[in-house]
Short mmCIF file of C-alpha atoms and ligand atoms in Angstrom, two decimals:
data_model
loop_
_atom_site.label_atom_id
_atom_site.label_comp_id
_atom_site.label_asym_id
_atom_site.label_seq_id
_atom_site.Cartn_x
_atom_site.Cartn_y
_atom_site.Cartn_z
CA MET H 1 0.15 0.27 -0.33
CA PRO H 2 1.58 3.54 -0.85
CA PHE H 3 2.33 5.73 1.84
CA ASN H 4 -0.94 8.01 2.40
CA GLY H 5 0.94 10.80 4.68
CA LYS H 6 -0.89 9.69 7.89
CA VAL H 7 2.13 8.25 10.42
CA ARG H 8 -0.49 7.28 12.14
CA ASP H 9 -2.10 5.01 9.90
CA ALA H 10 1.16 3.56 8.97
CA ALA H 11 2.55 3.08 12.15
CA ARG H 12 -0.14 1.45 13.78
CA PRO H 13 -1.42 -1.49 11.18
CA ALA H 14 -4.96 -3.09 11.52
CA PRO H 15 -3.77 -6.04 14.82
CA ILE H 16 -3.49 -3.49 16.78
CA GLN H 17 -5.94 -1.28 15.60
CA ALA H 18 -8.26 -3.87 15.82
CA GLY H 19 -6.76 -5.74 19.66
CA PRO H 20 -9.08 -5.55 22.14
CA ALA H 21 -6.55 -4.23 24.84
CA PHE H 22 -5.61 -1.51 22.85
CA PRO H 23 -6.26 1.63 24.00
CA THR H 24 -8.21 0.63 27.20
CA THR H 25 -4.92 -0.81 28.54
CA ARG H 26 -1.67 1.47 28.73
CA MET H 27 1.72 0.01 30.25
CA ARG H 28 2.89 3.84 30.77
CA ARG H 29 -0.25 4.54 33.18
CA ASN H 30 0.82 2.80 35.82
CA ARG H 31 5.19 4.49 35.26
CA ARG H 32 3.36 7.73 34.57
CA THR H 33 4.80 9.04 38.10
CA ASP H 34 7.30 8.64 40.69
CA TRP H 35 4.74 7.29 43.24
CA SER H 36 2.95 5.07 41.01
CA ARG H 37 6.50 3.14 39.44
CA ARG H 38 7.52 2.63 43.47
CA LEU H 39 4.08 1.18 44.20
CA THR H 40 4.25 -1.30 41.60
CA GLN H 41 7.58 -1.99 41.37
CA GLU H 42 8.04 -6.05 42.44
CA ASN H 43 11.30 -6.43 43.26
CA VAL H 44 13.17 -4.65 45.90
CA LEU H 45 17.10 -4.69 47.17
CA THR H 46 17.92 -4.17 51.00
CA PRO H 47 21.08 -4.94 53.00
CA ALA H 48 19.91 -7.99 54.14
CA ASP H 49 20.27 -9.74 50.53
CA PHE H 50 24.02 -9.41 50.50
CA ILE H 51 26.51 -11.21 51.60
CA TRP H 52 30.00 -9.67 51.32
CA PRO H 53 33.28 -11.40 50.19
CA ILE H 54 36.45 -10.50 51.78
CA PHE H 55 39.97 -11.25 51.21
CA VAL H 56 42.65 -11.83 53.88
CA ARG H 57 45.97 -12.07 54.37
CA GLU H 58 49.23 -12.49 56.71
CA GLY H 59 50.43 -8.60 58.49
CA ASP H 60 49.55 -6.36 60.34
CA ASN H 61 47.69 -3.12 60.10
CA LEU H 62 46.68 -3.83 55.98
CA ARG H 63 43.97 -2.90 53.38
CA GLU H 64 46.01 -3.77 50.50
CA PRO H 65 44.39 -2.74 47.37
CA VAL H 66 43.83 -6.34 44.71
CA GLU H 67 45.08 -4.11 41.89
CA ALA H 68 42.72 -6.05 39.26
CA MET H 69 39.68 -5.17 41.83
CA PRO H 70 39.13 -0.96 42.38
CA GLY H 71 37.97 -0.71 45.25
CA VAL H 72 38.44 -4.58 47.12
CA ALA H 73 41.31 -4.72 49.35
CA ARG H 74 42.75 -7.46 51.42
CA TYR H 75 43.01 -7.33 55.56
CA SER H 76 44.88 -8.19 58.24
CA CYS H 77 43.62 -9.85 60.66
CA ASP H 78 43.31 -6.71 62.67
CA THR H 79 41.90 -5.20 60.40
CA VAL H 80 39.37 -7.17 59.60
CA ALA H 81 37.25 -6.79 62.45
CA ASP H 82 36.92 -2.90 61.52
CA ALA H 83 35.25 -3.64 57.82
CA VAL H 84 33.08 -6.06 58.52
CA GLY H 85 31.62 -3.88 61.65
CA GLU H 86 31.48 -1.48 59.11
CA ALA H 87 29.18 -3.86 57.05
CA LYS H 88 27.43 -5.11 60.15
CA ASP H 89 26.13 -2.20 60.66
CA LEU H 90 24.81 -1.40 57.31
CA GLY H 91 22.52 -3.87 57.80
CA ILE H 92 24.72 -6.96 55.88
CA PRO H 93 24.20 -9.94 57.45
CA VAL H 94 26.89 -12.07 56.48
CA VAL H 95 30.83 -11.78 55.68
CA ALA H 96 32.56 -14.48 53.30
CA ILE H 97 36.17 -15.15 54.39
CA PHE H 98 38.79 -15.85 51.22
CA PRO H 99 42.59 -15.81 52.47
CA PHE H 100 45.34 -14.82 50.27
CA ILE H 101 47.82 -17.65 51.18
CA GLU H 102 51.92 -16.97 51.12
CA PRO H 103 53.13 -19.07 49.21
CA ASP H 104 56.09 -20.65 51.00
CA LEU H 105 52.86 -22.42 52.77
CA LYS H 106 51.93 -23.69 50.21
CA ASP H 107 52.20 -27.42 48.96
CA ALA H 108 50.36 -30.68 46.31
CA GLY H 109 48.04 -31.52 49.20
CA GLY H 110 47.10 -27.72 50.34
CA SER H 111 48.12 -28.72 54.09
CA ILE H 112 47.80 -25.24 55.42
CA SER H 113 43.92 -25.46 55.35
CA THR H 114 43.47 -28.20 57.92
CA GLN H 115 45.81 -26.61 60.14
CA GLU H 116 43.63 -25.18 63.21
CA ASP H 117 45.81 -22.09 63.99
CA ASN H 118 45.56 -20.95 59.96
CA LEU H 119 45.04 -17.62 58.52
CA VAL H 120 40.86 -18.57 57.86
CA CYS H 121 40.85 -19.66 61.41
CA ARG H 122 42.91 -16.68 63.33
CA ALA H 123 40.23 -13.79 60.58
CA ILE H 124 37.05 -16.17 61.71
CA ARG H 125 37.98 -15.42 65.32
CA ALA H 126 39.10 -12.09 65.29
CA ILE H 127 35.80 -11.65 63.32
CA LYS H 128 33.07 -13.36 65.81
CA ALA H 129 35.11 -11.60 68.73
CA ALA H 130 34.04 -8.33 68.26
CA HIS H 131 31.11 -8.74 66.04
CA PRO H 132 29.52 -11.88 67.57
CA ASP H 133 25.92 -11.72 65.75
CA ILE H 134 27.24 -10.62 61.95
CA GLY H 135 27.08 -14.76 59.92
CA VAL H 136 30.56 -15.62 59.16
CA GLN H 137 30.64 -17.80 56.01
CA CYS H 138 34.20 -19.50 54.98
CA ASP H 139 34.74 -21.07 51.63
CA VAL H 140 35.95 -24.74 52.04
CA ALA H 141 38.46 -25.54 48.93
CA LEU H 142 41.71 -25.79 48.32
CA ASP H 143 42.74 -23.60 45.25
CA PRO H 144 43.85 -20.73 47.80
CA PHE H 145 46.17 -23.54 49.46
CA THR H 146 47.63 -25.40 47.03
CA SER H 147 50.96 -25.06 45.13
CA HIS H 148 48.97 -25.88 41.65
CA GLY H 149 46.06 -23.67 42.30
CA HIS H 150 43.58 -26.71 42.16
CA ASP H 151 40.96 -26.99 44.14
CA GLY H 152 41.93 -30.46 44.74
CA VAL H 153 44.49 -33.26 45.46
CA LEU H 154 46.19 -34.55 42.46
CA ASP H 155 47.55 -38.39 41.66
CA GLU H 156 51.22 -38.35 39.85
CA ASN H 157 49.00 -38.01 36.48
CA GLY H 158 47.74 -34.53 37.59
CA GLU H 159 44.66 -36.07 37.92
CA ILE H 160 41.98 -34.62 41.10
CA LEU H 161 41.18 -37.44 43.41
CA ASN H 162 37.79 -36.95 44.31
CA ASP H 163 36.93 -38.85 47.24
CA ASP H 164 40.47 -37.91 48.75
CA THR H 165 39.65 -34.27 48.47
CA VAL H 166 36.34 -35.02 49.95
CA ASP H 167 38.45 -35.99 53.56
CA VAL H 168 40.54 -33.29 52.97
CA LEU H 169 37.73 -30.62 52.91
CA CYS H 170 36.02 -32.07 55.69
CA HIS H 171 38.85 -31.84 58.10
CA GLN H 172 39.17 -28.26 56.86
CA ALA H 173 34.88 -27.56 57.39
CA LEU H 174 35.67 -28.70 61.11
CA ILE H 175 38.07 -26.57 61.68
CA GLN H 176 37.08 -23.36 60.74
CA ALA H 177 33.33 -24.75 62.29
CA GLU H 178 35.25 -25.07 65.58
CA ALA H 179 36.80 -21.28 65.28
CA GLY H 180 33.25 -20.01 65.07
CA CYS H 181 32.59 -20.48 61.56
CA ASP H 182 28.50 -19.64 60.72
CA VAL H 183 28.08 -21.40 57.19
CA ILE H 184 30.20 -23.93 55.17
CA SER H 185 30.43 -23.09 52.04
CA PRO H 186 32.37 -26.09 49.64
CA SER H 187 33.25 -24.04 46.25
CA ASP H 188 35.41 -27.48 45.43
CA MET H 189 32.91 -28.51 42.89
CA MET H 190 33.40 -32.48 44.15
CA ASP H 191 31.07 -35.15 43.80
CA GLY H 192 29.42 -36.07 47.12
CA ARG H 193 31.38 -33.60 49.50
CA ILE H 194 27.99 -31.71 50.62
CA GLY H 195 27.37 -35.08 52.22
CA ALA H 196 30.57 -35.68 53.73
CA VAL H 197 30.66 -32.69 55.25
CA ARG H 198 27.68 -32.48 56.68
CA HIS H 199 28.09 -36.11 58.23
CA ALA H 200 31.19 -34.65 59.50
CA LEU H 201 29.64 -31.55 60.42
CA ASP H 202 27.27 -33.56 62.49
CA GLU H 203 29.39 -35.71 64.17
CA HIS H 204 31.88 -33.35 65.79
CA GLY H 205 28.73 -31.10 67.08
CA PHE H 206 28.12 -28.81 64.98
CA GLY H 207 24.87 -29.79 63.73
CA HIS H 208 23.84 -26.02 64.40
CA VAL H 209 26.25 -25.11 61.38
CA GLN H 210 25.29 -24.00 58.19
CA ILE H 211 25.86 -25.03 54.42
CA LEU H 212 25.41 -22.86 51.77
CA ALA H 213 26.66 -25.23 48.26
CA TYR H 214 28.63 -23.88 45.74
CA SER H 215 26.22 -25.96 43.57
CA ALA H 216 25.69 -24.95 40.13
CA LYS H 217 29.33 -23.70 39.14
CA TYR H 218 30.82 -22.82 36.18
CA ALA H 219 34.15 -23.28 35.15
CA SER H 220 34.54 -19.51 34.13
CA ALA H 221 36.66 -16.71 33.09
CA PHE H 222 35.28 -14.24 35.17
CA TYR H 223 36.83 -15.77 38.09
CA GLY H 224 39.88 -14.00 36.87
CA PRO H 225 40.97 -11.23 39.25
CA PHE H 226 39.53 -13.10 42.04
CA ARG H 227 42.67 -15.57 41.43
CA GLU H 228 44.96 -12.54 41.70
CA ALA H 229 42.97 -11.32 44.99
CA VAL H 230 43.84 -15.06 46.42
CA GLY H 231 47.21 -15.63 45.16
CA SER H 232 46.27 -18.24 42.82
CA ALA H 233 46.68 -16.73 39.68
CA SER H 234 50.55 -17.82 39.39
CA THR H 235 49.93 -21.18 40.93
CA LEU H 236 47.34 -22.64 38.43
CA GLY H 237 48.58 -20.55 35.24
CA THR H 238 46.19 -21.72 31.93
CA ALA H 239 45.49 -24.66 34.14
CA SER H 240 41.93 -25.77 33.33
CA LYS H 241 38.69 -26.70 35.74
CA ALA H 242 36.89 -28.29 33.47
CA THR H 243 37.23 -31.53 35.69
CA TYR H 244 35.26 -30.77 38.04
CA GLN H 245 33.58 -27.17 37.42
CA MET H 246 30.38 -27.25 35.04
CA ASN H 247 30.80 -26.66 31.29
CA PRO H 248 29.18 -23.01 31.05
CA ALA H 249 26.36 -24.37 27.93
CA ASN H 250 24.74 -26.71 30.00
CA THR H 251 21.63 -26.09 32.82
CA ASP H 252 19.87 -29.09 33.18
CA GLU H 253 23.02 -30.45 34.34
CA ALA H 254 22.67 -27.46 37.24
CA LEU H 255 19.98 -29.23 38.03
CA ARG H 256 21.23 -32.05 38.85
CA GLU H 257 24.19 -31.13 41.12
CA VAL H 258 21.66 -28.46 42.63
CA ALA H 259 18.84 -31.65 43.58
CA LEU H 260 22.47 -33.82 44.68
CA ASP H 261 23.61 -31.19 47.08
CA ILE H 262 19.59 -30.25 48.52
CA ALA H 263 19.34 -34.45 49.10
CA GLU H 264 22.89 -34.44 50.57
CA GLY H 265 22.08 -31.78 53.46
CA ALA H 266 22.55 -28.33 51.87
CA ASP H 267 20.31 -25.27 53.61
CA MET H 268 21.18 -23.71 50.85
CA VAL H 269 22.27 -23.30 46.93
CA MET H 270 24.70 -20.75 44.72
CA VAL H 271 24.49 -20.25 41.16
CA LYS H 272 28.19 -19.17 40.02
CA PRO H 273 28.89 -16.75 38.05
CA GLY H 274 25.98 -14.43 38.60
CA MET H 275 25.07 -12.09 35.41
CA PRO H 276 26.16 -14.26 32.44
CA TYR H 277 24.10 -17.19 34.20
CA LEU H 278 20.50 -15.72 35.45
CA ASP H 279 18.71 -18.43 33.81
CA VAL H 280 20.23 -20.90 35.74
CA ILE H 281 19.59 -18.72 38.84
CA ARG H 282 15.78 -18.87 37.45
CA ARG H 283 15.05 -22.29 36.79
CA VAL H 284 16.89 -23.01 40.28
CA LYS H 285 14.30 -21.19 42.02
CA ASP H 286 11.74 -22.12 39.91
CA LYS H 287 12.26 -26.11 40.51
CA PHE H 288 13.66 -26.78 43.92
CA GLY H 289 12.05 -23.62 46.22
CA MET H 290 15.31 -23.50 48.35
CA PRO H 291 17.03 -20.28 49.37
CA THR H 292 19.08 -19.47 46.56
CA TYR H 293 22.10 -17.31 45.93
CA GLY H 294 24.21 -15.90 43.13
CA TYR H 295 27.60 -15.10 43.19
CA GLN H 296 28.38 -11.75 41.12
CA VAL H 297 31.41 -12.59 40.81
CA SER H 298 35.23 -10.65 40.83
CA GLY H 299 35.57 -10.62 36.69
CA GLU H 300 31.99 -9.05 36.29
CA TYR H 301 32.40 -6.65 39.62
CA SER H 302 35.72 -5.34 37.72
CA MET H 303 33.96 -4.81 34.45
CA ILE H 304 31.48 -2.63 36.04
CA GLN H 305 34.41 -1.06 38.03
CA ALA H 306 36.71 -0.56 35.03
CA GLY H 307 33.93 0.90 32.62
CA ALA H 308 32.92 3.28 35.78
CA LEU H 309 36.54 4.40 36.50
CA ASN H 310 36.73 5.35 32.52
CA GLY H 311 33.46 7.03 32.21
CA TRP H 312 31.94 4.57 29.90
CA ILE H 313 28.48 4.08 32.50
CA ASP H 314 27.31 5.51 35.22
CA GLY H 315 29.26 2.93 37.61
CA GLU H 316 26.78 3.80 40.91
CA ARG H 317 23.21 2.97 38.24
CA CYS H 318 25.00 -0.28 36.55
CA MET H 319 26.15 -1.39 40.04
CA MET H 320 22.38 -1.09 41.38
CA GLU H 321 20.71 -2.50 38.50
CA SER H 322 22.90 -5.23 38.31
CA LEU H 323 22.33 -6.11 41.88
CA MET H 324 18.37 -5.18 41.32
CA ALA H 325 18.63 -8.39 38.35
CA PHE H 326 20.14 -10.87 40.94
CA LYS H 327 16.40 -10.40 42.92
CA ARG H 328 14.31 -10.45 39.53
CA ALA H 329 15.79 -13.61 38.38
CA GLY H 330 14.85 -15.13 41.54
CA ALA H 331 17.33 -15.08 44.28
CA ASN H 332 17.67 -14.86 47.68
CA GLY H 333 20.53 -12.76 48.10
CA VAL H 334 23.53 -12.04 46.54
CA LEU H 335 27.41 -12.23 47.40
CA SER H 336 28.97 -9.10 46.30
CA TYR H 337 31.87 -7.23 46.05
CA PHE H 338 29.41 -3.73 45.83
CA SER H 339 27.57 -5.52 49.10
CA VAL H 340 29.24 -2.37 50.81
CA GLU H 341 29.05 0.63 48.40
CA ALA H 342 25.36 -0.67 47.79
CA ALA H 343 24.09 -0.82 51.17
CA LYS H 344 25.59 2.61 51.61
CA LEU H 345 23.52 4.15 49.23
CA LEU H 346 20.07 1.99 49.61
CA LYS H 347 21.31 3.49 53.50
CA ARG H 348 20.72 7.17 51.82
CA GLY H 349 17.92 6.33 50.26
C1 LIG F 1 37.59 -21.17 45.02
C2 LIG F 1 36.78 -19.93 44.12
C3 LIG F 1 36.90 -19.21 43.48
C4 LIG F 1 36.28 -18.49 43.79
C5 LIG F 1 35.30 -18.67 45.01
N1 LIG F 1 35.53 -19.32 45.66
C6 LIG F 1 38.03 -19.55 42.60
C7 LIG F 1 37.69 -20.66 41.79
O1 LIG F 1 36.87 -21.14 40.96
O2 LIG F 1 38.22 -20.88 40.65
C8 LIG F 1 35.76 -17.15 42.47
C9 LIG F 1 35.21 -15.86 42.93
C10 LIG F 1 35.50 -14.39 42.08
O3 LIG F 1 35.74 -14.92 41.21
O4 LIG F 1 34.64 -13.73 42.19
N2 LIG F 1 37.54 -22.38 44.38
#
């Protein structure tokens, strides 16, 4: 049909004109005013949605910047409690501890990971002594402690030994629980580790200690900056974690992983990374209705920070939008390096 000069007719062909909903239904009506947009908002972000990952290392009076993660620091055990206190005052319910282990303390078996007075346990005690009512979560995994940077112990051919690794993880979980850790968070992706850790905890009087399982954890390139932060970038080199972490192409497999972890006793489950895997969070939440968390990992954080520092994006708005996306996808909460900044912004209103 030749254009007759009337834009309205050209832009709105017959089906919309004839449709029953328009113009009776106008979606923009609810969006017209600020109060109405607030009234019709479906999801909210609060400080209680955040799990704040913090890095610790040996030393005194340290707040050492992590180069690949602008705004993130490694704390020594004497400064970490103050940092956690700030998070607590902002209403953040729980912090997750990640250690930078001195290179000369690492070995192939990650033996320092099971020593009762290691860095992680001292950090837990320092935090708990100062702030008994904030939750403390700890990774259970070997990669920060091993000379090869893998999350397991290896045989002579370099193959990761599943069941031998699980034994070490159980030992690690027990010393962390003993030090006062509230939430054990196995991040290694060995088979059967949730059941084994649950059993070990129960046997030793830690029946109250919760397990937040890294259930669907992918072999992701987005962990790059974290590996600098904990010092496993140089130990791991270009080695792949694909024999234990998941293939980024899969989502049915994520549901099977989550189902197993629930059956083995997980109290909460996690999908990791976060933003590129929001579809997985949604499927997990819909299928299991479990307390479900997403990890906005180091690479996601650093991309937003890099864009903001270059003036390419509005950092604060992108931060809040990215965090809200987790809630929209069905997550109960987010592990995020932005936790403190975002909680401050929420407080300001
Ligand atoms: C250790 C662990 C990793 C992360 C959390 N726990 C790294 C890895 O699996 O290689 C990544 C967190 C992040 O990138 O922010 N198993």
